[in-house]
Amino acid sequence: MSETSTEKSTERNTDNDTSRGSRTSGSRRGGGDPATRGRTTIADGVVAKIAGMAARDVQGVHAMGGGLARTFGAVRDRVPGGGGAPAATRGVKAEVGEVQTALDLDLVVEYGYSIPDVTRDVRENVISSVERMTGLEVVEVNIAVGDVKLPDEEDEEEDGGEGGRPSLQ
């Protein structure tokens, strides 16, 4: 066993000698691939924003979030300084590990669209976007369709639009 550890330390010394030689020739310092020097962590909220934006890009998705979340979001969006644009993470829950992530999405689908087709397209777009932007493996995307937006229903996010909002002076 002592022979093996002696061999390993000899190999390390050889590697160090090689890297010292390359430093004098003007190469990178420290040796090795820069990607291996340190750790990158990605917050749950970052993955949730990416997933939310990707889901909203799919035709047939009317809104994100359950009824209560949409109601609170619509109220918050109407309050001056409350965040004028809809929250990108509304209706998205992300759990992020070191190399993998899992997502839960709540959707409202527009009437007339095939729910299986919309959810398939959402799943594909979310997985593609999250994996491309973060490098994380998406292990699952669970989708709950909580409502269908009928053509004659008022839209919770639009009914307080510019026409219904009092002007500020």
mmCIF file of C-alpha atoms in Angstrom:
data_model
loop_
_atom_site.group_PDB
_atom_site.id
_atom_site.type_symbol
_atom_site.label_atom_id
_atom_site.label_comp_id
_atom_site.label_asym_id
_atom_site.label_seq_id
_atom_site.Cartn_x
_atom_site.Cartn_y
_atom_site.Cartn_z
ATOM 1 C CA MET A 1 0.000 0.000 0.000
ATOM 2 C CA SER A 2 2.866 2.403 0.697
ATOM 3 C CA GLU A 3 4.214 1.756 -2.804
ATOM 4 C CA THR A 4 0.900 2.851 -4.320
ATOM 5 C CA SER A 5 0.816 6.101 -2.349
ATOM 6 C CA THR A 6 4.444 6.783 -3.297
ATOM 7 C CA GLU A 7 3.564 6.270 -6.962
ATOM 8 C CA LYS A 8 0.589 8.625 -6.674
ATOM 9 C CA SER A 9 2.620 11.379 -5.088
ATOM 10 C CA THR A 10 5.290 10.959 -7.750
ATOM 11 C CA GLU A 11 2.625 11.339 -10.436
ATOM 12 C CA ARG A 12 1.360 14.520 -8.789
ATOM 13 C CA ASN A 13 4.842 15.973 -8.666
ATOM 14 C CA THR A 14 5.273 15.183 -12.356
ATOM 15 C CA ASP A 15 1.968 16.925 -13.148
ATOM 16 C CA ASN A 16 3.015 19.980 -11.159
ATOM 17 C CA ASP A 17 6.344 20.118 -12.942
ATOM 18 C CA THR A 18 4.563 20.001 -16.290
ATOM 19 C CA SER A 19 2.151 22.771 -15.317
ATOM 20 C CA ARG A 20 5.021 24.939 -14.055
ATOM 21 C CA GLY A 21 6.702 24.544 -17.412
ATOM 22 C CA SER A 22 3.570 25.627 -19.233
ATOM 23 C CA ARG A 23 3.230 28.741 -17.063
ATOM 24 C CA THR A 24 6.506 30.093 -18.321
ATOM 25 C CA SER A 25 5.303 29.666 -21.899
ATOM 26 C CA GLY A 26 2.337 32.040 -21.234
ATOM 27 C CA SER A 27 -0.509 29.492 -20.868
ATOM 28 C CA ARG A 28 -3.314 29.632 -18.303
ATOM 29 C CA ARG A 29 -2.384 29.584 -14.649
ATOM 30 C CA GLY A 30 -3.460 26.888 -12.239
ATOM 31 C CA GLY A 31 -3.675 24.059 -14.763
ATOM 32 C CA GLY A 32 -6.774 22.125 -15.649
ATOM 33 C CA ASP A 33 -10.086 23.076 -17.139
ATOM 34 C CA PRO A 34 -11.485 26.382 -15.785
ATOM 35 C CA ALA A 35 -14.940 24.758 -15.539
ATOM 36 C CA THR A 36 -13.635 22.502 -12.767
ATOM 37 C CA ARG A 37 -12.388 25.380 -10.624
ATOM 38 C CA GLY A 38 -15.326 26.183 -8.415
ATOM 39 C CA ARG A 39 -18.998 25.442 -8.119
ATOM 40 C CA THR A 40 -22.069 26.982 -9.724
ATOM 41 C CA THR A 41 -25.388 26.906 -7.906
ATOM 42 C CA ILE A 42 -28.679 27.880 -9.504
ATOM 43 C CA ALA A 43 -31.519 29.087 -7.300
ATOM 44 C CA ASP A 44 -34.982 27.520 -7.463
ATOM 45 C CA GLY A 45 -36.401 30.908 -8.487
ATOM 46 C CA VAL A 46 -34.124 31.120 -11.528
ATOM 47 C CA VAL A 47 -35.289 27.740 -12.817
ATOM 48 C CA ALA A 48 -38.921 28.666 -12.023
ATOM 49 C CA LYS A 49 -38.633 31.891 -14.069
ATOM 50 C CA ILE A 50 -37.164 30.073 -17.054
ATOM 51 C CA ALA A 51 -39.855 27.377 -16.865
ATOM 52 C CA GLY A 52 -42.641 29.954 -16.479
ATOM 53 C CA MET A 53 -41.498 31.947 -19.498
ATOM 54 C CA ALA A 54 -41.128 28.779 -21.584
ATOM 55 C CA ALA A 55 -44.609 27.562 -20.617
ATOM 56 C CA ARG A 56 -46.221 30.914 -21.442
ATOM 57 C CA ASP A 57 -44.651 30.799 -24.928
ATOM 58 C CA VAL A 58 -46.784 27.782 -25.863
ATOM 59 C CA GLN A 59 -49.914 28.473 -27.883
ATOM 60 C CA GLY A 60 -53.038 27.495 -25.936
ATOM 61 C CA VAL A 61 -51.664 28.442 -22.513
ATOM 62 C CA HIS A 62 -53.891 31.233 -21.267
ATOM 63 C CA ALA A 63 -52.442 31.789 -17.787
ATOM 64 C CA MET A 64 -50.321 30.197 -15.098
ATOM 65 C CA GLY A 65 -51.254 29.438 -11.505
ATOM 66 C CA GLY A 66 -54.270 28.207 -9.605
ATOM 67 C CA GLY A 67 -57.320 30.398 -9.113
ATOM 68 C CA LEU A 68 -56.164 31.876 -5.812
ATOM 69 C CA ALA A 69 -52.643 32.585 -7.072
ATOM 70 C CA ARG A 70 -54.036 34.299 -10.180
ATOM 71 C CA THR A 71 -56.436 36.392 -8.079
ATOM 72 C CA PHE A 72 -53.704 37.568 -5.704
ATOM 73 C CA GLY A 73 -51.389 38.159 -8.651
ATOM 74 C CA ALA A 74 -53.996 40.229 -10.485
ATOM 75 C CA VAL A 75 -54.544 42.367 -7.368
ATOM 76 C CA ARG A 76 -50.791 42.760 -6.823
ATOM 77 C CA ASP A 77 -50.312 43.714 -10.481
ATOM 78 C CA ARG A 78 -52.861 46.566 -10.127
ATOM 79 C CA VAL A 79 -51.180 48.113 -7.095
ATOM 80 C CA PRO A 80 -48.741 50.873 -8.091
ATOM 81 C CA GLY A 81 -45.233 49.579 -7.500
ATOM 82 C CA GLY A 82 -46.575 46.058 -7.006
ATOM 83 C CA GLY A 83 -44.847 44.682 -10.080
ATOM 84 C CA GLY A 84 -46.750 45.750 -13.207
ATOM 85 C CA ALA A 85 -45.927 42.644 -15.276
ATOM 86 C CA PRO A 86 -47.306 39.241 -14.303
ATOM 87 C CA ALA A 87 -44.914 37.336 -12.069
ATOM 88 C CA ALA A 88 -42.837 34.978 -14.193
ATOM 89 C CA THR A 89 -42.885 32.358 -11.464
ATOM 90 C CA ARG A 90 -46.657 32.331 -10.901
ATOM 91 C CA GLY A 91 -47.890 28.754 -11.213
ATOM 92 C CA VAL A 92 -44.386 27.236 -11.167
ATOM 93 C CA LYS A 93 -42.663 25.315 -8.397
ATOM 94 C CA ALA A 94 -39.074 24.193 -8.940
ATOM 95 C CA GLU A 95 -36.934 21.876 -6.852
ATOM 96 C CA VAL A 96 -33.282 22.156 -7.815
ATOM 97 C CA GLY A 97 -30.522 19.736 -6.864
ATOM 98 C CA GLU A 98 -26.857 19.793 -7.828
ATOM 99 C CA VAL A 99 -27.366 18.364 -11.333
ATOM 100 C CA GLN A 100 -31.129 17.779 -11.666
ATOM 101 C CA THR A 101 -34.386 19.655 -11.288
ATOM 102 C CA ALA A 102 -38.071 18.774 -11.055
ATOM 103 C CA LEU A 103 -40.906 21.141 -11.902
ATOM 104 C CA ASP A 104 -44.610 21.460 -11.082
ATOM 105 C CA LEU A 105 -46.732 23.739 -13.274
ATOM 106 C CA ASP A 106 -50.333 24.960 -12.877
ATOM 107 C CA LEU A 107 -51.938 25.993 -16.172
ATOM 108 C CA VAL A 108 -55.114 27.509 -17.524
ATOM 109 C CA VAL A 109 -55.682 26.345 -21.101
ATOM 110 C CA GLU A 110 -57.679 28.306 -23.652
ATOM 111 C CA TYR A 111 -60.946 26.715 -24.764
ATOM 112 C CA GLY A 112 -60.674 24.885 -28.086
ATOM 113 C CA TYR A 113 -57.103 23.657 -27.627
ATOM 114 C CA SER A 114 -56.329 19.995 -27.044
ATOM 115 C CA ILE A 115 -55.159 19.720 -23.435
ATOM 116 C CA PRO A 116 -52.902 16.699 -24.141
ATOM 117 C CA ASP A 117 -51.282 18.580 -27.057
ATOM 118 C CA VAL A 118 -50.811 21.785 -25.047
ATOM 119 C CA THR A 119 -49.320 19.963 -22.055
ATOM 120 C CA ARG A 120 -46.988 17.950 -24.333
ATOM 121 C CA ASP A 121 -45.793 21.164 -26.005
ATOM 122 C CA VAL A 122 -45.363 22.890 -22.627
ATOM 123 C CA ARG A 123 -43.372 19.950 -21.282
ATOM 124 C CA GLU A 124 -41.098 19.888 -24.355
ATOM 125 C CA ASN A 125 -40.525 23.658 -24.336
ATOM 126 C CA VAL A 126 -39.876 23.810 -20.588
ATOM 127 C CA ILE A 127 -37.432 20.891 -20.642
ATOM 128 C CA SER A 128 -35.578 22.289 -23.647
ATOM 129 C CA SER A 129 -35.317 25.823 -22.204
ATOM 130 C CA VAL A 130 -34.315 24.814 -18.676
ATOM 131 C CA GLU A 131 -31.713 22.274 -19.815
ATOM 132 C CA ARG A 132 -30.247 24.654 -22.410
ATOM 133 C CA MET A 133 -30.030 27.645 -20.074
ATOM 134 C CA THR A 134 -28.981 25.928 -16.840
ATOM 135 C CA GLY A 135 -27.260 22.687 -17.818
ATOM 136 C CA LEU A 136 -29.448 20.887 -15.276
ATOM 137 C CA GLU A 137 -31.190 17.649 -16.200
ATOM 138 C CA VAL A 138 -34.974 18.019 -15.960
ATOM 139 C CA VAL A 139 -36.163 14.743 -14.446
ATOM 140 C CA GLU A 140 -39.884 15.549 -14.476
ATOM 141 C CA VAL A 141 -42.383 18.230 -15.373
ATOM 142 C CA ASN A 142 -45.725 17.662 -13.654
ATOM 143 C CA ILE A 143 -48.560 19.734 -15.103
ATOM 144 C CA ALA A 144 -51.924 20.402 -13.467
ATOM 145 C CA VAL A 145 -54.567 21.984 -15.681
ATOM 146 C CA GLY A 146 -56.783 23.786 -13.208
ATOM 147 C CA ASP A 147 -59.097 25.659 -15.541
ATOM 148 C CA VAL A 148 -60.153 26.331 -19.121
ATOM 149 C CA LYS A 149 -60.539 29.928 -20.284
ATOM 150 C CA LEU A 150 -63.864 30.215 -22.105
ATOM 151 C CA PRO A 151 -64.195 32.849 -24.844
ATOM 152 C CA ASP A 152 -66.960 34.771 -23.027
ATOM 153 C CA GLU A 153 -65.266 34.835 -19.593
ATOM 154 C CA GLU A 154 -63.654 37.991 -18.322
ATOM 155 C CA ASP A 155 -59.934 37.674 -17.976
ATOM 156 C CA GLU A 156 -58.702 38.231 -14.410
ATOM 157 C CA GLU A 157 -55.454 39.701 -15.730
ATOM 158 C CA GLU A 158 -57.103 41.951 -18.328
ATOM 159 C CA ASP A 159 -60.260 43.215 -16.591
ATOM 160 C CA GLY A 160 -58.266 45.834 -14.698
ATOM 161 C CA GLY A 161 -56.328 46.939 -17.764
ATOM 162 C CA GLU A 162 -55.608 50.504 -18.763
ATOM 163 C CA GLY A 163 -59.283 51.218 -19.469
ATOM 164 C CA GLY A 164 -60.411 50.200 -15.973
ATOM 165 C CA ARG A 165 -57.467 51.618 -14.031
ATOM 166 C CA PRO A 166 -57.796 55.142 -12.647
ATOM 167 C CA SER A 167 -55.109 57.513 -13.864
ATOM 168 C CA LEU A 168 -52.560 58.619 -11.319
ATOM 169 C CA GLN A 169 -51.906 62.310 -10.852
#
